[in-house]
GROMACS .gro file of C-alpha atoms in nm:
model
  215
    1UNK     CA    1   5.299   5.524  11.007
    2UNK     CA    2   5.199   5.765  10.717
    3UNK     CA    3   5.500   5.646  10.514
    4UNK     CA    4   5.430   5.296  10.583
    5UNK     CA    5   5.061   5.330  10.497
    6UNK     CA    6   5.154   5.503  10.182
    7UNK     CA    7   5.405   5.235  10.085
    8UNK     CA    8   5.164   4.973  10.167
    9UNK     CA    9   4.912   5.132   9.953
   10UNK     CA   10   5.151   5.166   9.668
   11UNK     CA   11   5.258   4.809   9.694
   12UNK     CA   12   4.899   4.688   9.684
   13UNK     CA   13   4.806   4.912   9.396
   14UNK     CA   14   5.127   4.786   9.205
   15UNK     CA   15   5.030   4.421   9.295
   16UNK     CA   16   4.667   4.484   9.169
   17UNK     CA   17   4.801   4.634   8.847
   18UNK     CA   18   5.020   4.328   8.779
   19UNK     CA   19   4.736   4.091   8.843
   20UNK     CA   20   4.504   4.284   8.608
   21UNK     CA   21   4.783   4.266   8.338
   22UNK     CA   22   4.816   3.899   8.396
   23UNK     CA   23   4.453   3.829   8.376
   24UNK     CA   24   4.432   4.035   8.042
   25UNK     CA   25   4.719   3.818   7.887
   26UNK     CA   26   4.511   3.504   8.005
   27UNK     CA   27   4.207   3.628   7.832
   28UNK     CA   28   4.395   3.693   7.509
   29UNK     CA   29   4.533   3.343   7.525
   30UNK     CA   30   4.202   3.189   7.600
   31UNK     CA   31   4.032   3.388   7.325
   32UNK     CA   32   4.310   3.271   7.059
   33UNK     CA   33   4.270   2.926   7.177
   34UNK     CA   34   3.884   2.950   7.129
   35UNK     CA   35   3.937   3.118   6.794
   36UNK     CA   36   4.170   2.832   6.680
   37UNK     CA   37   3.914   2.573   6.795
   38UNK     CA   38   3.625   2.738   6.606
   39UNK     CA   39   3.848   2.771   6.306
   40UNK     CA   40   3.925   2.394   6.320
   41UNK     CA   41   3.550   2.311   6.389
   42UNK     CA   42   3.454   2.530   6.076
   43UNK     CA   43   3.723   2.351   5.871
   44UNK     CA   44   3.607   2.012   5.992
   45UNK     CA   45   3.250   2.111   5.936
   46UNK     CA   46   3.332   2.244   5.584
   47UNK     CA   47   3.521   1.906   5.503
   48UNK     CA   48   3.228   1.728   5.626
   49UNK     CA   49   2.978   1.914   5.425
   50UNK     CA   50   3.200   1.888   5.105
   51UNK     CA   51   3.205   1.512   5.166
   52UNK     CA   52   2.839   1.474   5.218
   53UNK     CA   53   2.780   1.699   4.921
   54UNK     CA   54   2.996   1.484   4.697
   55UNK     CA   55   2.837   1.166   4.828
   56UNK     CA   56   2.499   1.323   4.750
   57UNK     CA   57   2.624   1.407   4.403
   58UNK     CA   58   2.743   1.056   4.349
   59UNK     CA   59   2.412   0.910   4.474
   60UNK     CA   60   2.209   1.132   4.252
   61UNK     CA   61   2.443   1.048   3.942
   62UNK     CA   62   2.374   0.690   4.023
   63UNK     CA   63   2.010   0.737   4.058
   64UNK     CA   64   1.984   0.930   3.743
   65UNK     CA   65   2.198   0.657   3.561
   66UNK     CA   66   1.946   0.387   3.707
   67UNK     CA   67   1.638   0.605   3.582
   68UNK     CA   68   1.793   0.637   3.242
   69UNK     CA   69   1.861   0.272   3.225
   70UNK     CA   70   1.508   0.177   3.339
   71UNK     CA   71   1.347   0.430   3.103
   72UNK     CA   72   1.559   0.306   2.813
   73UNK     CA   73   1.473  -0.056   2.903
   74UNK     CA   74   1.102   0.020   2.928
   75UNK     CA   75   1.123   0.210   2.592
   76UNK     CA   76   1.317  -0.071   2.424
   77UNK     CA   77   1.045  -0.332   2.541
   78UNK     CA   78   0.767  -0.090   2.426
   79UNK     CA   79   0.927  -0.077   2.077
   80UNK     CA   80   0.994  -0.445   2.071
   81UNK     CA   81   0.612  -0.510   2.146
   82UNK     CA   82   0.510  -0.251   1.877
   83UNK     CA   83   0.742  -0.400   1.626
   84UNK     CA   84   0.627  -0.754   1.701
   85UNK     CA   85   0.260  -0.650   1.695
   86UNK     CA   86   0.314  -0.466   1.369
   87UNK     CA   87   0.509  -0.762   1.224
   88UNK     CA   88   0.215  -0.993   1.316
   89UNK     CA   89  -0.040  -0.760   1.143
   90UNK     CA   90   0.183  -0.746   0.831
   91UNK     CA   91   0.215  -1.125   0.822
   92UNK     CA   92  -0.151  -1.155   0.867
   93UNK     CA   93  -0.215  -0.921   0.596
   94UNK     CA   94   0.016  -1.091   0.356
   95UNK     CA   95  -0.139  -1.427   0.451
   96UNK     CA   96  -0.474  -1.286   0.355
   97UNK     CA   97  -0.338  -1.146   0.035
   98UNK     CA   98  -0.190  -1.468  -0.057
   99UNK     CA   99  -0.507  -1.649   0.005
  100UNK     CA  100  -0.709  -1.404  -0.194
  101UNK     CA  101  -0.474  -1.422  -0.468
  102UNK     CA  102  -0.453  -1.803  -0.455
  103UNK     CA  103  -0.837  -1.795  -0.479
  104UNK     CA  104  -0.835  -1.574  -0.767
  105UNK     CA  105  -0.591  -1.779  -0.935
  106UNK     CA  106  -0.788  -2.073  -0.877
  107UNK     CA  107  -1.102  -1.921  -0.986
  108UNK     CA  108  -0.946  -1.782  -1.299
  109UNK     CA  109  -0.774  -2.124  -1.383
  110UNK     CA  110  -1.098  -2.296  -1.358
  111UNK     CA  111  -1.267  -2.044  -1.575
  112UNK     CA  112  -1.000  -2.066  -1.818
  113UNK     CA  113  -1.014  -2.448  -1.829
  114UNK     CA  114  -1.380  -2.433  -1.849
  115UNK     CA  115  -1.351  -2.190  -2.149
  116UNK     CA  116  -1.095  -2.403  -2.297
  117UNK     CA  117  -1.284  -2.730  -2.264
  118UNK     CA  118  -1.602  -2.551  -2.412
  119UNK     CA  119  -1.381  -2.436  -2.710
  120UNK     CA  120  -1.258  -2.782  -2.771
  121UNK     CA  121  -1.603  -2.926  -2.719
  122UNK     CA  122  -1.742  -2.689  -2.975
  123UNK     CA  123  -1.468  -2.790  -3.222
  124UNK     CA  124  -1.547  -3.164  -3.161
  125UNK     CA  125  -1.840  -3.269  -3.396
  126UNK     CA  126  -2.160  -3.330  -3.205
  127UNK     CA  127  -2.417  -3.492  -3.406
  128UNK     CA  128  -2.786  -3.465  -3.341
  129UNK     CA  129  -3.067  -3.697  -3.379
  130UNK     CA  130  -3.188  -3.723  -3.746
  131UNK     CA  131  -2.873  -3.595  -3.880
  132UNK     CA  132  -2.713  -3.761  -4.193
  133UNK     CA  133  -2.387  -3.946  -4.114
  134UNK     CA  134  -2.155  -4.209  -4.237
  135UNK     CA  135  -2.095  -4.459  -3.960
  136UNK     CA  136  -1.900  -4.767  -3.915
  137UNK     CA  137  -2.049  -5.117  -3.939
  138UNK     CA  138  -1.923  -5.443  -3.804
  139UNK     CA  139  -2.061  -5.785  -3.887
  140UNK     CA  140  -2.025  -5.904  -3.535
  141UNK     CA  141  -2.095  -5.627  -3.273
  142UNK     CA  142  -1.899  -5.822  -3.011
  143UNK     CA  143  -1.575  -5.833  -3.224
  144UNK     CA  144  -1.536  -5.500  -3.391
  145UNK     CA  145  -1.231  -5.522  -3.604
  146UNK     CA  146  -1.196  -5.364  -3.958
  147UNK     CA  147  -1.519  -5.176  -4.027
  148UNK     CA  148  -1.720  -5.077  -4.329
  149UNK     CA  149  -1.875  -4.748  -4.378
  150UNK     CA  150  -2.238  -4.689  -4.465
  151UNK     CA  151  -2.462  -4.393  -4.473
  152UNK     CA  152  -2.741  -4.370  -4.218
  153UNK     CA  153  -2.897  -4.123  -3.957
  154UNK     CA  154  -2.834  -4.068  -3.587
  155UNK     CA  155  -3.123  -4.238  -3.411
  156UNK     CA  156  -3.017  -4.153  -3.061
  157UNK     CA  157  -2.703  -4.105  -2.841
  158UNK     CA  158  -2.582  -4.088  -2.494
  159UNK     CA  159  -2.269  -3.968  -2.321
  160UNK     CA  160  -2.023  -4.142  -2.083
  161UNK     CA  161  -1.729  -4.011  -1.888
  162UNK     CA  162  -1.390  -4.059  -2.029
  163UNK     CA  163  -1.131  -4.318  -1.886
  164UNK     CA  164  -0.881  -4.048  -1.805
  165UNK     CA  165  -1.134  -3.848  -1.596
  166UNK     CA  166  -0.987  -3.710  -1.279
  167UNK     CA  167  -1.034  -3.931  -0.954
  168UNK     CA  168  -1.161  -3.648  -0.736
  169UNK     CA  169  -1.461  -3.520  -0.915
  170UNK     CA  170  -1.498  -3.712  -1.247
  171UNK     CA  171  -1.448  -3.410  -1.453
  172UNK     CA  172  -1.431  -3.484  -1.820
  173UNK     CA  173  -1.086  -3.471  -2.010
  174UNK     CA  174  -1.016  -3.168  -2.228
  175UNK     CA  175  -1.236  -3.300  -2.499
  176UNK     CA  176  -1.551  -3.345  -2.299
  177UNK     CA  177  -1.768  -3.662  -2.231
  178UNK     CA  178  -1.741  -3.930  -2.498
  179UNK     CA  179  -2.066  -3.975  -2.722
  180UNK     CA  180  -2.181  -4.334  -2.826
  181UNK     CA  181  -2.444  -4.318  -3.107
  182UNK     CA  182  -2.711  -4.555  -3.228
  183UNK     CA  183  -2.706  -4.543  -3.605
  184UNK     CA  184  -2.994  -4.660  -3.842
  185UNK     CA  185  -2.836  -4.733  -4.181
  186UNK     CA  186  -2.999  -4.627  -4.502
  187UNK     CA  187  -2.948  -4.938  -4.717
  188UNK     CA  188  -3.120  -5.189  -4.519
  189UNK     CA  189  -3.271  -5.016  -4.223
  190UNK     CA  190  -3.047  -5.212  -3.966
  191UNK     CA  191  -2.927  -5.040  -3.645
  192UNK     CA  192  -2.625  -5.054  -3.445
  193UNK     CA  193  -2.577  -4.930  -3.087
  194UNK     CA  194  -2.283  -4.779  -2.896
  195UNK     CA  195  -2.089  -4.667  -3.175
  196UNK     CA  196  -1.801  -4.444  -3.040
  197UNK     CA  197  -1.785  -4.078  -3.191
  198UNK     CA  198  -1.480  -4.116  -3.380
  199UNK     CA  199  -1.656  -4.389  -3.583
  200UNK     CA  200  -1.939  -4.145  -3.675
  201UNK     CA  201  -1.886  -3.870  -3.929
  202UNK     CA  202  -2.104  -3.610  -4.074
  203UNK     CA  203  -2.205  -3.718  -4.422
  204UNK     CA  204  -2.069  -3.409  -4.615
  205UNK     CA  205  -1.753  -3.434  -4.426
  206UNK     CA  206  -1.705  -3.800  -4.494
  207UNK     CA  207  -1.779  -3.768  -4.854
  208UNK     CA  208  -1.549  -3.453  -4.886
  209UNK     CA  209  -1.261  -3.660  -4.717
  210UNK     CA  210  -1.301  -3.975  -4.946
  211UNK     CA  211  -1.369  -3.783  -5.273
  212UNK     CA  212  -1.026  -3.861  -5.400
  213UNK     CA  213  -1.042  -4.224  -5.300
  214UNK     CA  214  -1.369  -4.274  -5.483
  215UNK     CA  215  -1.221  -4.157  -5.812
   0.00000   0.00000   0.00000
């Protein structure tokens, strides 16, 4: 019985040792499988993170491009508005300058015309009342053909607008208004009215111009 008990104990102990060894092997296998699973999960997690990272980078790049395009468009619009405003201001200034220049030219032209007219008018003989003259005389005042010339004096005169006056304001021509004289002749005291200015000469000028003919 002692031997059987010892053998049984040895058998039991041997069996327990084998079971313990088998359990350890199973634990190793389970741990290896778990480690493999963890590694796979980590790889999958890293891959997912990398994919999300790339996706976020693409979205950030797209967002930056959109922001740049939007900013560029706004800046282009701002520059366009500024250039249009500046262009309008420059056009307005040029128009104002042109208007001022045109007014200045008009004023200078009117002044020059007035000065020229005054100069011409001053050169044209203007005879005063009482001045000695030689004037034309016609037997028939209504049919003034070939005239005779007689000495006399200016009794009066009046001025009329010229036939070629401007239509808008009735300004005189370049030689000024036309004078019509009333002459009282020295030889017999008769008078004649409305003698045009180019038929009346200062006495000294008439005598000077006809001196050779009288000889």
